[in-house]
Amino acid sequence: EDIFYYFPRRYEDRTRFDEIAGLKIGEYQMVRGRILGFGQRVSYRRKGFNIFEIMVEDNSGKLACVWFNQPYLRNYLKPGKEVVLYGKADFFSGEFQFQNPEYEIAGEKAEENLNYGRIIPVYPLTENLSQRVFRKIVKFCLDKYISCLSDALPYDIRRRNNLQNIAEAIINTHFPKDIASQEASYRR
């Protein structure tokens, strides 16, 4: 039940994709493209500091993406794969770049996607817990246990005041279908 009432601190609208050529420096944006290639290197300035890079292309241009100390990404982000990336756009060495963007392999488990194509909750987190993992935990708890909640407000009061039941309000607070439904759940 604690998970049900651990509400997001804000939301990100990840319902639309931006073209790489139209990225705005300093803004968080989402792109979809094909991985052209990747590389991995160790920083010469910081011993043991690993840098993993990919180059992504859409119909409008190319985007470099860089992750620090995440060498395992080479097992997931392979040339030819379609990928969705969400990050803050920067311009570095004459090209657009995302540093440490959130990523998702396009098409994998699309029906259960919690990281793009919808309004995304952003939670206050402790160290070593990612948004991606916490969203999965919340979704699992909602799917499994939301039916156990009982509504304290009688149906006639909810109907008269146009209020959702508690289960709908909690689901919409965590995973709203749109901004309007998310605002309606706060009225509850």
Short mmCIF file of N, CA and C in Angstrom, two decimals:
data_model
loop_
_atom_site.label_atom_id
_atom_site.label_comp_id
_atom_site.label_asym_id
_atom_site.label_seq_id
_atom_site.Cartn_x
_atom_site.Cartn_y
_atom_site.Cartn_z
N GLU A 1 0.82 -1.20 0.00
CA GLU A 1 0.00 0.00 0.00
C GLU A 1 0.87 1.27 0.00
N ASP A 2 2.06 1.18 0.61
CA ASP A 2 2.95 2.35 0.61
C ASP A 2 3.33 2.76 -0.81
N ILE A 3 3.53 1.79 -1.68
CA ILE A 3 3.86 2.10 -3.09
C ILE A 3 2.72 2.87 -3.74
N PHE A 4 1.47 2.51 -3.44
CA PHE A 4 0.32 3.19 -4.03
C PHE A 4 0.35 4.69 -3.73
N TYR A 5 0.78 5.04 -2.52
CA TYR A 5 0.74 6.43 -2.09
C TYR A 5 2.10 7.13 -2.18
N TYR A 6 3.03 6.50 -2.84
CA TYR A 6 4.33 7.13 -3.12
C TYR A 6 4.22 7.75 -4.51
N PHE A 7 3.74 8.99 -4.55
CA PHE A 7 3.36 9.61 -5.80
C PHE A 7 4.55 10.24 -6.54
N PRO A 8 4.44 10.34 -7.85
CA PRO A 8 5.50 11.00 -8.64
C PRO A 8 5.64 12.46 -8.23
N ARG A 9 6.86 12.97 -8.38
CA ARG A 9 7.09 14.39 -8.07
C ARG A 9 6.77 15.27 -9.27
N ARG A 10 6.82 14.66 -10.48
CA ARG A 10 6.48 15.39 -11.70
C ARG A 10 6.23 14.38 -12.81
N TYR A 11 5.88 14.91 -13.99
CA TYR A 11 5.60 14.06 -15.15
C TYR A 11 6.36 14.61 -16.35
N GLU A 12 6.67 13.71 -17.27
CA GLU A 12 7.29 14.11 -18.53
C GLU A 12 6.38 13.62 -19.66
N ASP A 13 6.12 14.50 -20.59
CA ASP A 13 5.29 14.14 -21.74
C ASP A 13 6.20 13.51 -22.79
N ARG A 14 6.12 12.19 -22.91
CA ARG A 14 6.92 11.46 -23.89
C ARG A 14 6.00 10.81 -24.92
N THR A 15 5.02 11.59 -25.37
CA THR A 15 4.06 11.06 -26.33
C THR A 15 4.45 11.33 -27.78
N ARG A 16 5.44 12.19 -28.00
CA ARG A 16 5.81 12.50 -29.38
C ARG A 16 7.33 12.50 -29.52
N PHE A 17 7.75 12.17 -30.74
CA PHE A 17 9.18 12.14 -31.06
C PHE A 17 9.60 13.43 -31.74
N ASP A 18 10.83 13.83 -31.50
CA ASP A 18 11.43 14.98 -32.17
C ASP A 18 12.37 14.46 -33.24
N GLU A 19 12.56 15.26 -34.29
CA GLU A 19 13.55 14.92 -35.30
C GLU A 19 14.92 15.38 -34.81
N ILE A 20 15.93 14.62 -35.13
CA ILE A 20 17.28 14.96 -34.69
C ILE A 20 17.69 16.35 -35.18
N ALA A 21 17.39 16.65 -36.42
CA ALA A 21 17.78 17.96 -36.98
C ALA A 21 17.08 19.12 -36.28
N GLY A 22 15.97 18.85 -35.61
CA GLY A 22 15.21 19.90 -34.94
C GLY A 22 15.43 19.97 -33.44
N LEU A 23 16.43 19.25 -32.92
CA LEU A 23 16.68 19.27 -31.48
C LEU A 23 17.03 20.67 -31.01
N LYS A 24 16.57 21.00 -29.80
CA LYS A 24 16.86 22.30 -29.21
C LYS A 24 17.86 22.09 -28.07
N ILE A 25 18.96 22.77 -28.17
CA ILE A 25 20.04 22.66 -27.19
C ILE A 25 19.52 23.00 -25.79
N GLY A 26 19.88 22.16 -24.82
CA GLY A 26 19.51 22.41 -23.43
C GLY A 26 18.14 21.89 -23.02
N GLU A 27 17.39 21.32 -23.96
CA GLU A 27 16.06 20.81 -23.64
C GLU A 27 16.05 19.30 -23.68
N TYR A 28 15.20 18.72 -22.82
CA TYR A 28 15.01 17.27 -22.84
C TYR A 28 14.05 16.93 -23.96
N GLN A 29 14.45 15.97 -24.79
CA GLN A 29 13.66 15.60 -25.95
C GLN A 29 13.78 14.10 -26.20
N MET A 30 12.89 13.58 -27.03
CA MET A 30 12.87 12.16 -27.34
C MET A 30 12.99 11.96 -28.84
N VAL A 31 13.88 11.05 -29.23
CA VAL A 31 14.08 10.73 -30.64
C VAL A 31 14.02 9.22 -30.83
N ARG A 32 13.73 8.85 -32.06
CA ARG A 32 13.73 7.44 -32.44
C ARG A 32 14.59 7.31 -33.68
N GLY A 33 15.50 6.35 -33.67
CA GLY A 33 16.37 6.17 -34.82
C GLY A 33 17.03 4.82 -34.83
N ARG A 34 17.84 4.63 -35.84
CA ARG A 34 18.56 3.36 -36.03
C ARG A 34 20.01 3.56 -35.62
N ILE A 35 20.54 2.59 -34.88
CA ILE A 35 21.93 2.66 -34.44
C ILE A 35 22.84 2.33 -35.63
N LEU A 36 23.74 3.26 -35.94
CA LEU A 36 24.68 3.07 -37.04
C LEU A 36 25.93 2.33 -36.60
N GLY A 37 26.37 2.60 -35.39
CA GLY A 37 27.58 1.96 -34.89
C GLY A 37 27.81 2.35 -33.45
N PHE A 38 28.79 1.69 -32.83
CA PHE A 38 29.13 2.02 -31.46
C PHE A 38 30.63 1.89 -31.24
N GLY A 39 31.07 2.49 -30.16
CA GLY A 39 32.48 2.41 -29.78
C GLY A 39 32.61 2.46 -28.27
N GLN A 40 33.73 1.97 -27.80
CA GLN A 40 33.98 1.97 -26.37
C GLN A 40 35.44 2.31 -26.15
N ARG A 41 35.68 3.15 -25.15
CA ARG A 41 37.06 3.52 -24.87
C ARG A 41 37.21 3.83 -23.38
N VAL A 42 38.43 3.85 -22.96
CA VAL A 42 38.76 4.20 -21.58
C VAL A 42 39.33 5.60 -21.60
N SER A 43 38.89 6.44 -20.70
CA SER A 43 39.37 7.82 -20.64
C SER A 43 40.85 7.85 -20.28
N TYR A 44 41.59 8.66 -20.99
CA TYR A 44 43.00 8.81 -20.67
C TYR A 44 43.20 9.77 -19.50
N ARG A 45 42.18 10.56 -19.18
CA ARG A 45 42.27 11.52 -18.08
C ARG A 45 41.96 10.88 -16.72
N ARG A 46 41.00 9.94 -16.72
CA ARG A 46 40.60 9.29 -15.47
C ARG A 46 40.78 7.79 -15.61
N LYS A 47 41.67 7.25 -14.86
CA LYS A 47 41.99 5.83 -14.95
C LYS A 47 40.75 4.98 -14.64
N GLY A 48 40.47 4.02 -15.53
CA GLY A 48 39.35 3.10 -15.32
C GLY A 48 37.99 3.68 -15.67
N PHE A 49 37.95 4.89 -16.21
CA PHE A 49 36.69 5.55 -16.57
C PHE A 49 36.31 5.12 -17.99
N ASN A 50 35.22 4.41 -18.12
CA ASN A 50 34.80 3.83 -19.39
C ASN A 50 33.78 4.73 -20.09
N ILE A 51 33.94 4.91 -21.39
CA ILE A 51 33.01 5.72 -22.19
C ILE A 51 32.46 4.84 -23.30
N PHE A 52 31.13 4.73 -23.37
CA PHE A 52 30.45 3.96 -24.42
C PHE A 52 29.67 4.94 -25.28
N GLU A 53 29.83 4.84 -26.60
CA GLU A 53 29.18 5.78 -27.53
C GLU A 53 28.43 5.02 -28.62
N ILE A 54 27.32 5.61 -29.06
CA ILE A 54 26.64 5.11 -30.26
C ILE A 54 26.33 6.30 -31.16
N MET A 55 26.13 6.00 -32.42
CA MET A 55 25.68 7.00 -33.38
C MET A 55 24.30 6.53 -33.86
N VAL A 56 23.33 7.42 -33.77
CA VAL A 56 21.95 7.12 -34.16
C VAL A 56 21.55 8.04 -35.29
N GLU A 57 20.75 7.51 -36.22
CA GLU A 57 20.30 8.29 -37.36
C GLU A 57 18.80 8.15 -37.52
N ASP A 58 18.14 9.28 -37.82
CA ASP A 58 16.76 9.25 -38.28
C ASP A 58 16.74 9.88 -39.68
N ASN A 59 15.58 10.16 -40.22
CA ASN A 59 15.50 10.72 -41.58
C ASN A 59 16.08 12.13 -41.69
N SER A 60 16.26 12.81 -40.53
CA SER A 60 16.70 14.20 -40.59
C SER A 60 18.17 14.41 -40.25
N GLY A 61 18.81 13.46 -39.59
CA GLY A 61 20.20 13.68 -39.20
C GLY A 61 20.74 12.60 -38.29
N LYS A 62 21.90 12.91 -37.70
CA LYS A 62 22.59 11.97 -36.83
C LYS A 62 22.75 12.55 -35.43
N LEU A 63 22.81 11.65 -34.45
CA LEU A 63 22.93 12.03 -33.05
C LEU A 63 23.92 11.10 -32.38
N ALA A 64 24.90 11.68 -31.69
CA ALA A 64 25.84 10.89 -30.89
C ALA A 64 25.28 10.76 -29.48
N CYS A 65 25.41 9.58 -28.89
CA CYS A 65 24.98 9.35 -27.52
C CYS A 65 26.14 8.76 -26.74
N VAL A 66 26.34 9.27 -25.54
CA VAL A 66 27.48 8.88 -24.73
C VAL A 66 26.99 8.49 -23.33
N TRP A 67 27.51 7.34 -22.85
CA TRP A 67 27.25 6.90 -21.48
C TRP A 67 28.59 6.71 -20.79
N PHE A 68 28.63 7.01 -19.51
CA PHE A 68 29.86 6.89 -18.74
C PHE A 68 29.76 5.72 -17.77
N ASN A 69 30.80 4.89 -17.75
CA ASN A 69 30.91 3.73 -16.87
C ASN A 69 29.72 2.78 -16.97
N GLN A 70 29.27 2.53 -18.18
CA GLN A 70 28.20 1.57 -18.44
C GLN A 70 28.58 0.68 -19.62
N PRO A 71 29.71 -0.04 -19.53
CA PRO A 71 30.18 -0.83 -20.66
C PRO A 71 29.24 -1.96 -21.08
N TYR A 72 28.37 -2.41 -20.18
CA TYR A 72 27.41 -3.46 -20.50
C TYR A 72 26.43 -3.06 -21.60
N LEU A 73 26.31 -1.77 -21.87
CA LEU A 73 25.36 -1.31 -22.90
C LEU A 73 25.69 -1.87 -24.28
N ARG A 74 26.94 -2.25 -24.51
CA ARG A 74 27.31 -2.81 -25.81
C ARG A 74 26.56 -4.11 -26.08
N ASN A 75 26.06 -4.76 -25.04
CA ASN A 75 25.28 -5.99 -25.20
C ASN A 75 23.85 -5.72 -25.67
N TYR A 76 23.37 -4.49 -25.50
CA TYR A 76 22.00 -4.14 -25.84
C TYR A 76 21.89 -3.22 -27.05
N LEU A 77 22.79 -2.25 -27.13
CA LEU A 77 22.71 -1.22 -28.16
C LEU A 77 23.64 -1.58 -29.31
N LYS A 78 23.12 -2.37 -30.23
CA LYS A 78 23.92 -2.90 -31.34
C LYS A 78 23.52 -2.24 -32.66
N PRO A 79 24.47 -2.14 -33.59
CA PRO A 79 24.17 -1.54 -34.90
C PRO A 79 22.97 -2.23 -35.57
N GLY A 80 22.14 -1.39 -36.20
CA GLY A 80 20.97 -1.88 -36.91
C GLY A 80 19.70 -1.87 -36.09
N LYS A 81 19.81 -1.81 -34.77
CA LYS A 81 18.62 -1.81 -33.91
C LYS A 81 17.97 -0.43 -33.90
N GLU A 82 16.64 -0.46 -33.83
CA GLU A 82 15.88 0.78 -33.65
C GLU A 82 15.85 1.07 -32.16
N VAL A 83 16.10 2.33 -31.80
CA VAL A 83 16.17 2.70 -30.40
C VAL A 83 15.42 4.01 -30.16
N VAL A 84 14.84 4.11 -28.99
CA VAL A 84 14.21 5.35 -28.54
C VAL A 84 15.09 5.92 -27.45
N LEU A 85 15.42 7.21 -27.58
CA LEU A 85 16.32 7.87 -26.63
C LEU A 85 15.65 9.11 -26.07
N TYR A 86 15.81 9.32 -24.77
CA TYR A 86 15.28 10.52 -24.12
C TYR A 86 16.42 11.15 -23.35
N GLY A 87 16.73 12.39 -23.69
CA GLY A 87 17.82 13.06 -23.00
C GLY A 87 17.86 14.54 -23.30
N LYS A 88 18.86 15.17 -22.72
CA LYS A 88 19.07 16.61 -22.89
C LYS A 88 20.02 16.82 -24.05
N ALA A 89 19.58 17.59 -25.02
CA ALA A 89 20.38 17.82 -26.22
C ALA A 89 21.51 18.81 -25.94
N ASP A 90 22.66 18.48 -26.52
CA ASP A 90 23.83 19.34 -26.43
C ASP A 90 24.48 19.35 -27.80
N PHE A 91 25.38 20.27 -28.02
CA PHE A 91 26.12 20.33 -29.28
C PHE A 91 27.59 20.21 -28.91
N PHE A 92 28.23 19.14 -29.39
CA PHE A 92 29.61 18.85 -28.99
C PHE A 92 30.38 18.38 -30.21
N SER A 93 31.52 18.98 -30.46
CA SER A 93 32.39 18.63 -31.59
C SER A 93 31.64 18.64 -32.92
N GLY A 94 30.78 19.62 -33.10
CA GLY A 94 30.08 19.80 -34.37
C GLY A 94 28.90 18.89 -34.61
N GLU A 95 28.41 18.19 -33.57
CA GLU A 95 27.25 17.31 -33.75
C GLU A 95 26.37 17.32 -32.50
N PHE A 96 25.08 17.01 -32.73
CA PHE A 96 24.17 16.87 -31.60
C PHE A 96 24.59 15.69 -30.76
N GLN A 97 24.38 15.81 -29.43
CA GLN A 97 24.77 14.74 -28.53
C GLN A 97 23.82 14.67 -27.34
N PHE A 98 23.54 13.45 -26.90
CA PHE A 98 22.87 13.19 -25.62
C PHE A 98 23.92 12.55 -24.72
N GLN A 99 24.00 13.00 -23.47
CA GLN A 99 24.87 12.34 -22.50
C GLN A 99 24.00 11.57 -21.51
N ASN A 100 24.29 10.29 -21.36
CA ASN A 100 23.57 9.39 -20.46
C ASN A 100 22.05 9.43 -20.67
N PRO A 101 21.57 9.33 -21.92
CA PRO A 101 20.12 9.37 -22.12
C PRO A 101 19.47 8.07 -21.64
N GLU A 102 18.18 8.16 -21.33
CA GLU A 102 17.41 6.94 -21.11
C GLU A 102 17.21 6.31 -22.48
N TYR A 103 17.21 5.00 -22.53
CA TYR A 103 17.07 4.33 -23.82
C TYR A 103 16.07 3.19 -23.71
N GLU A 104 15.53 2.82 -24.83
CA GLU A 104 14.62 1.69 -24.94
C GLU A 104 14.78 1.13 -26.35
N ILE A 105 14.91 -0.18 -26.46
CA ILE A 105 14.95 -0.79 -27.78
C ILE A 105 13.53 -0.73 -28.33
N ALA A 106 13.35 -0.10 -29.48
CA ALA A 106 12.02 0.10 -30.06
C ALA A 106 11.38 -1.24 -30.39
N GLY A 107 10.12 -1.36 -30.07
CA GLY A 107 9.37 -2.55 -30.42
C GLY A 107 9.41 -3.65 -29.38
N GLU A 108 10.34 -3.61 -28.44
CA GLU A 108 10.40 -4.64 -27.42
C GLU A 108 9.33 -4.39 -26.37
N LYS A 109 8.43 -5.34 -26.21
CA LYS A 109 7.37 -5.28 -25.21
C LYS A 109 6.62 -3.95 -25.30
N ALA A 110 6.27 -3.54 -26.50
CA ALA A 110 5.63 -2.24 -26.71
C ALA A 110 4.35 -2.09 -25.90
N GLU A 111 3.60 -3.18 -25.71
CA GLU A 111 2.34 -3.08 -24.97
C GLU A 111 2.56 -2.79 -23.49
N GLU A 112 3.74 -3.09 -22.98
CA GLU A 112 4.04 -2.87 -21.57
C GLU A 112 5.01 -1.71 -21.37
N ASN A 113 5.23 -0.91 -22.39
CA ASN A 113 6.23 0.14 -22.30
C ASN A 113 5.84 1.19 -21.27
N LEU A 114 6.74 1.44 -20.34
CA LEU A 114 6.50 2.44 -19.30
C LEU A 114 7.39 3.66 -19.46
N ASN A 115 8.21 3.70 -20.53
CA ASN A 115 9.22 4.75 -20.64
C ASN A 115 9.07 5.68 -21.83
N TYR A 116 8.17 5.41 -22.74
CA TYR A 116 7.88 6.34 -23.83
C TYR A 116 6.51 6.03 -24.43
N GLY A 117 6.01 7.01 -25.21
CA GLY A 117 4.70 6.85 -25.82
C GLY A 117 3.56 7.16 -24.88
N ARG A 118 3.86 7.82 -23.78
CA ARG A 118 2.85 8.12 -22.77
C ARG A 118 3.35 9.24 -21.86
N ILE A 119 2.52 9.64 -20.90
CA ILE A 119 2.95 10.56 -19.86
C ILE A 119 3.72 9.72 -18.84
N ILE A 120 4.95 10.11 -18.55
CA ILE A 120 5.85 9.31 -17.73
C ILE A 120 5.98 9.91 -16.33
N PRO A 121 5.75 9.09 -15.29
CA PRO A 121 5.96 9.59 -13.93
C PRO A 121 7.45 9.63 -13.58
N VAL A 122 7.84 10.64 -12.82
CA VAL A 122 9.21 10.76 -12.33
C VAL A 122 9.13 10.82 -10.81
N TYR A 123 9.75 9.84 -10.17
CA TYR A 123 9.64 9.68 -8.72
C TYR A 123 10.88 10.19 -7.99
N PRO A 124 10.71 10.64 -6.74
CA PRO A 124 11.90 10.89 -5.92
C PRO A 124 12.49 9.53 -5.57
N LEU A 125 13.79 9.36 -5.78
CA LEU A 125 14.42 8.06 -5.59
C LEU A 125 15.62 8.14 -4.66
N THR A 126 15.99 6.98 -4.15
CA THR A 126 17.23 6.88 -3.38
C THR A 126 18.33 6.41 -4.32
N GLU A 127 19.54 6.44 -3.84
CA GLU A 127 20.71 6.05 -4.63
C GLU A 127 20.58 4.60 -5.11
N ASN A 128 21.07 4.34 -6.29
CA ASN A 128 21.12 3.00 -6.89
C ASN A 128 19.76 2.43 -7.30
N LEU A 129 18.75 3.25 -7.38
CA LEU A 129 17.45 2.81 -7.87
C LEU A 129 17.09 3.71 -9.04
N SER A 130 16.86 3.11 -10.22
CA SER A 130 16.59 3.92 -11.41
C SER A 130 15.09 4.14 -11.58
N GLN A 131 14.75 5.18 -12.34
CA GLN A 131 13.35 5.44 -12.66
C GLN A 131 12.74 4.24 -13.36
N ARG A 132 13.47 3.68 -14.29
CA ARG A 132 12.98 2.52 -15.07
C ARG A 132 12.58 1.37 -14.15
N VAL A 133 13.45 1.02 -13.20
CA VAL A 133 13.17 -0.08 -12.28
C VAL A 133 12.01 0.27 -11.36
N PHE A 134 11.99 1.49 -10.85
CA PHE A 134 10.91 1.87 -9.93
C PHE A 134 9.56 1.88 -10.64
N ARG A 135 9.52 2.34 -11.90
CA ARG A 135 8.26 2.30 -12.66
C ARG A 135 7.75 0.87 -12.79
N LYS A 136 8.66 -0.08 -13.03
CA LYS A 136 8.27 -1.49 -13.13
C LYS A 136 7.70 -2.00 -11.81
N ILE A 137 8.32 -1.61 -10.70
CA ILE A 137 7.84 -2.02 -9.38
C ILE A 137 6.43 -1.48 -9.14
N VAL A 138 6.23 -0.19 -9.43
CA VAL A 138 4.92 0.43 -9.24
C VAL A 138 3.88 -0.27 -10.11
N LYS A 139 4.20 -0.49 -11.38
CA LYS A 139 3.26 -1.14 -12.29
C LYS A 139 2.90 -2.55 -11.80
N PHE A 140 3.89 -3.31 -11.36
CA PHE A 140 3.64 -4.65 -10.84
C PHE A 140 2.68 -4.59 -9.64
N CYS A 141 2.95 -3.69 -8.70
CA CYS A 141 2.10 -3.57 -7.51
C CYS A 141 0.67 -3.15 -7.86
N LEU A 142 0.55 -2.21 -8.79
CA LEU A 142 -0.79 -1.80 -9.22
C LEU A 142 -1.54 -2.96 -9.86
N ASP A 143 -0.89 -3.66 -10.78
CA ASP A 143 -1.54 -4.77 -11.47
C ASP A 143 -1.96 -5.87 -10.50
N LYS A 144 -1.13 -6.14 -9.52
CA LYS A 144 -1.36 -7.28 -8.63
C LYS A 144 -2.28 -6.95 -7.44
N TYR A 145 -2.18 -5.73 -6.89
CA TYR A 145 -2.82 -5.47 -5.62
C TYR A 145 -3.86 -4.34 -5.60
N ILE A 146 -4.06 -3.62 -6.69
CA ILE A 146 -4.98 -2.48 -6.65
C ILE A 146 -6.41 -2.91 -6.31
N SER A 147 -6.78 -4.12 -6.68
CA SER A 147 -8.13 -4.60 -6.39
C SER A 147 -8.35 -4.83 -4.89
N CYS A 148 -7.29 -4.83 -4.11
CA CYS A 148 -7.41 -5.02 -2.66
C CYS A 148 -7.81 -3.74 -1.94
N LEU A 149 -7.71 -2.59 -2.62
CA LEU A 149 -8.07 -1.32 -1.98
C LEU A 149 -9.58 -1.19 -1.88
N SER A 150 -10.03 -0.69 -0.74
CA SER A 150 -11.46 -0.41 -0.62
C SER A 150 -11.64 1.10 -0.55
N ASP A 151 -12.67 1.56 -1.18
CA ASP A 151 -12.94 2.99 -1.27
C ASP A 151 -13.69 3.46 -0.03
N ALA A 152 -13.18 4.47 0.65
CA ALA A 152 -13.82 4.99 1.86
C ALA A 152 -15.03 5.86 1.54
N LEU A 153 -15.04 6.46 0.36
CA LEU A 153 -16.17 7.31 -0.03
C LEU A 153 -17.29 6.47 -0.64
N PRO A 154 -18.49 6.63 -0.16
CA PRO A 154 -19.62 5.89 -0.75
C PRO A 154 -19.84 6.30 -2.21
N TYR A 155 -20.38 5.36 -2.97
CA TYR A 155 -20.59 5.56 -4.40
C TYR A 155 -21.43 6.80 -4.68
N ASP A 156 -22.52 7.03 -3.96
CA ASP A 156 -23.40 8.17 -4.26
C ASP A 156 -22.68 9.50 -4.06
N ILE A 157 -21.79 9.61 -3.10
CA ILE A 157 -21.02 10.84 -2.91
C ILE A 157 -20.04 11.03 -4.07
N ARG A 158 -19.36 9.95 -4.50
CA ARG A 158 -18.45 10.03 -5.63
C ARG A 158 -19.20 10.43 -6.90
N ARG A 159 -20.36 9.83 -7.12
CA ARG A 159 -21.15 10.13 -8.33
C ARG A 159 -21.61 11.58 -8.32
N ARG A 160 -22.15 12.06 -7.18
CA ARG A 160 -22.64 13.44 -7.08
C ARG A 160 -21.54 14.47 -7.33
N ASN A 161 -20.32 14.15 -6.90
CA ASN A 161 -19.20 15.09 -7.03
C ASN A 161 -18.28 14.78 -8.19
N ASN A 162 -18.69 13.83 -9.03
CA ASN A 162 -17.93 13.46 -10.21
C ASN A 162 -16.49 13.07 -9.87
N LEU A 163 -16.35 12.17 -8.88
CA LEU A 163 -15.03 11.72 -8.42
C LEU A 163 -14.78 10.28 -8.85
N GLN A 164 -13.53 9.99 -9.14
CA GLN A 164 -13.14 8.62 -9.48
C GLN A 164 -13.12 7.78 -8.21
N ASN A 165 -13.20 6.46 -8.39
CA ASN A 165 -12.98 5.62 -7.21
C ASN A 165 -11.49 5.64 -6.89
N ILE A 166 -11.14 5.15 -5.71
CA ILE A 166 -9.75 5.26 -5.25
C ILE A 166 -8.78 4.52 -6.17
N ALA A 167 -9.18 3.36 -6.67
CA ALA A 167 -8.29 2.58 -7.55
C ALA A 167 -8.00 3.35 -8.84
N GLU A 168 -9.03 3.90 -9.48
CA GLU A 168 -8.82 4.69 -10.71
C GLU A 168 -7.94 5.90 -10.44
N ALA A 169 -8.18 6.57 -9.31
CA ALA A 169 -7.41 7.77 -8.98
C ALA A 169 -5.92 7.44 -8.79
N ILE A 170 -5.64 6.34 -8.11
CA ILE A 170 -4.24 5.97 -7.88
C ILE A 170 -3.57 5.54 -9.18
N ILE A 171 -4.27 4.75 -9.99
CA ILE A 171 -3.70 4.34 -11.29
C ILE A 171 -3.41 5.57 -12.15
N ASN A 172 -4.36 6.51 -12.21
CA ASN A 172 -4.17 7.71 -13.03
C ASN A 172 -3.09 8.63 -12.46
N THR A 173 -2.86 8.58 -11.17
CA THR A 173 -1.80 9.40 -10.60
C THR A 173 -0.43 8.85 -10.99
N HIS A 174 -0.30 7.53 -11.02
CA HIS A 174 0.98 6.93 -11.38
C HIS A 174 1.19 6.85 -12.90
N PHE A 175 0.17 6.46 -13.62
CA PHE A 175 0.29 6.27 -15.07
C PHE A 175 -0.90 6.92 -15.78
N PRO A 176 -0.91 8.26 -15.84
CA PRO A 176 -2.05 8.93 -16.49
C PRO A 176 -2.08 8.68 -17.99
N LYS A 177 -3.29 8.59 -18.52
CA LYS A 177 -3.45 8.43 -19.98
C LYS A 177 -3.09 9.73 -20.69
N ASP A 178 -3.39 10.84 -20.05
CA ASP A 178 -3.06 12.17 -20.58
C ASP A 178 -3.02 13.13 -19.40
N ILE A 179 -2.67 14.37 -19.67
CA ILE A 179 -2.55 15.37 -18.59
C ILE A 179 -3.90 15.62 -17.94
N ALA A 180 -4.99 15.63 -18.70
CA ALA A 180 -6.31 15.88 -18.15
C ALA A 180 -6.71 14.81 -17.14
N SER A 181 -6.46 13.54 -17.43
CA SER A 181 -6.84 12.47 -16.49
C SER A 181 -5.95 12.52 -15.25
N GLN A 182 -4.70 12.94 -15.41
CA GLN A 182 -3.81 13.06 -14.27
C GLN A 182 -4.29 14.17 -13.34
N GLU A 183 -4.74 15.30 -13.90
CA GLU A 183 -5.26 16.39 -13.09
C GLU A 183 -6.55 15.99 -12.39
N ALA A 184 -7.39 15.19 -13.04
CA ALA A 184 -8.64 14.75 -12.43
C ALA A 184 -8.38 13.87 -11.21
N SER A 185 -7.33 13.07 -11.25
CA SER A 185 -7.04 12.19 -10.11
C SER A 185 -6.58 13.00 -8.91
N TYR A 186 -5.99 14.20 -9.13
CA TYR A 186 -5.58 15.04 -8.00
C TYR A 186 -6.78 15.65 -7.30
N ARG A 187 -7.92 15.79 -8.01
CA ARG A 187 -9.11 16.31 -7.37
C ARG A 187 -9.63 15.34 -6.34
N ARG A 188 -9.27 14.10 -6.46
CA ARG A 188 -9.73 13.05 -5.57
C ARG A 188 -9.14 13.33 -4.22
#
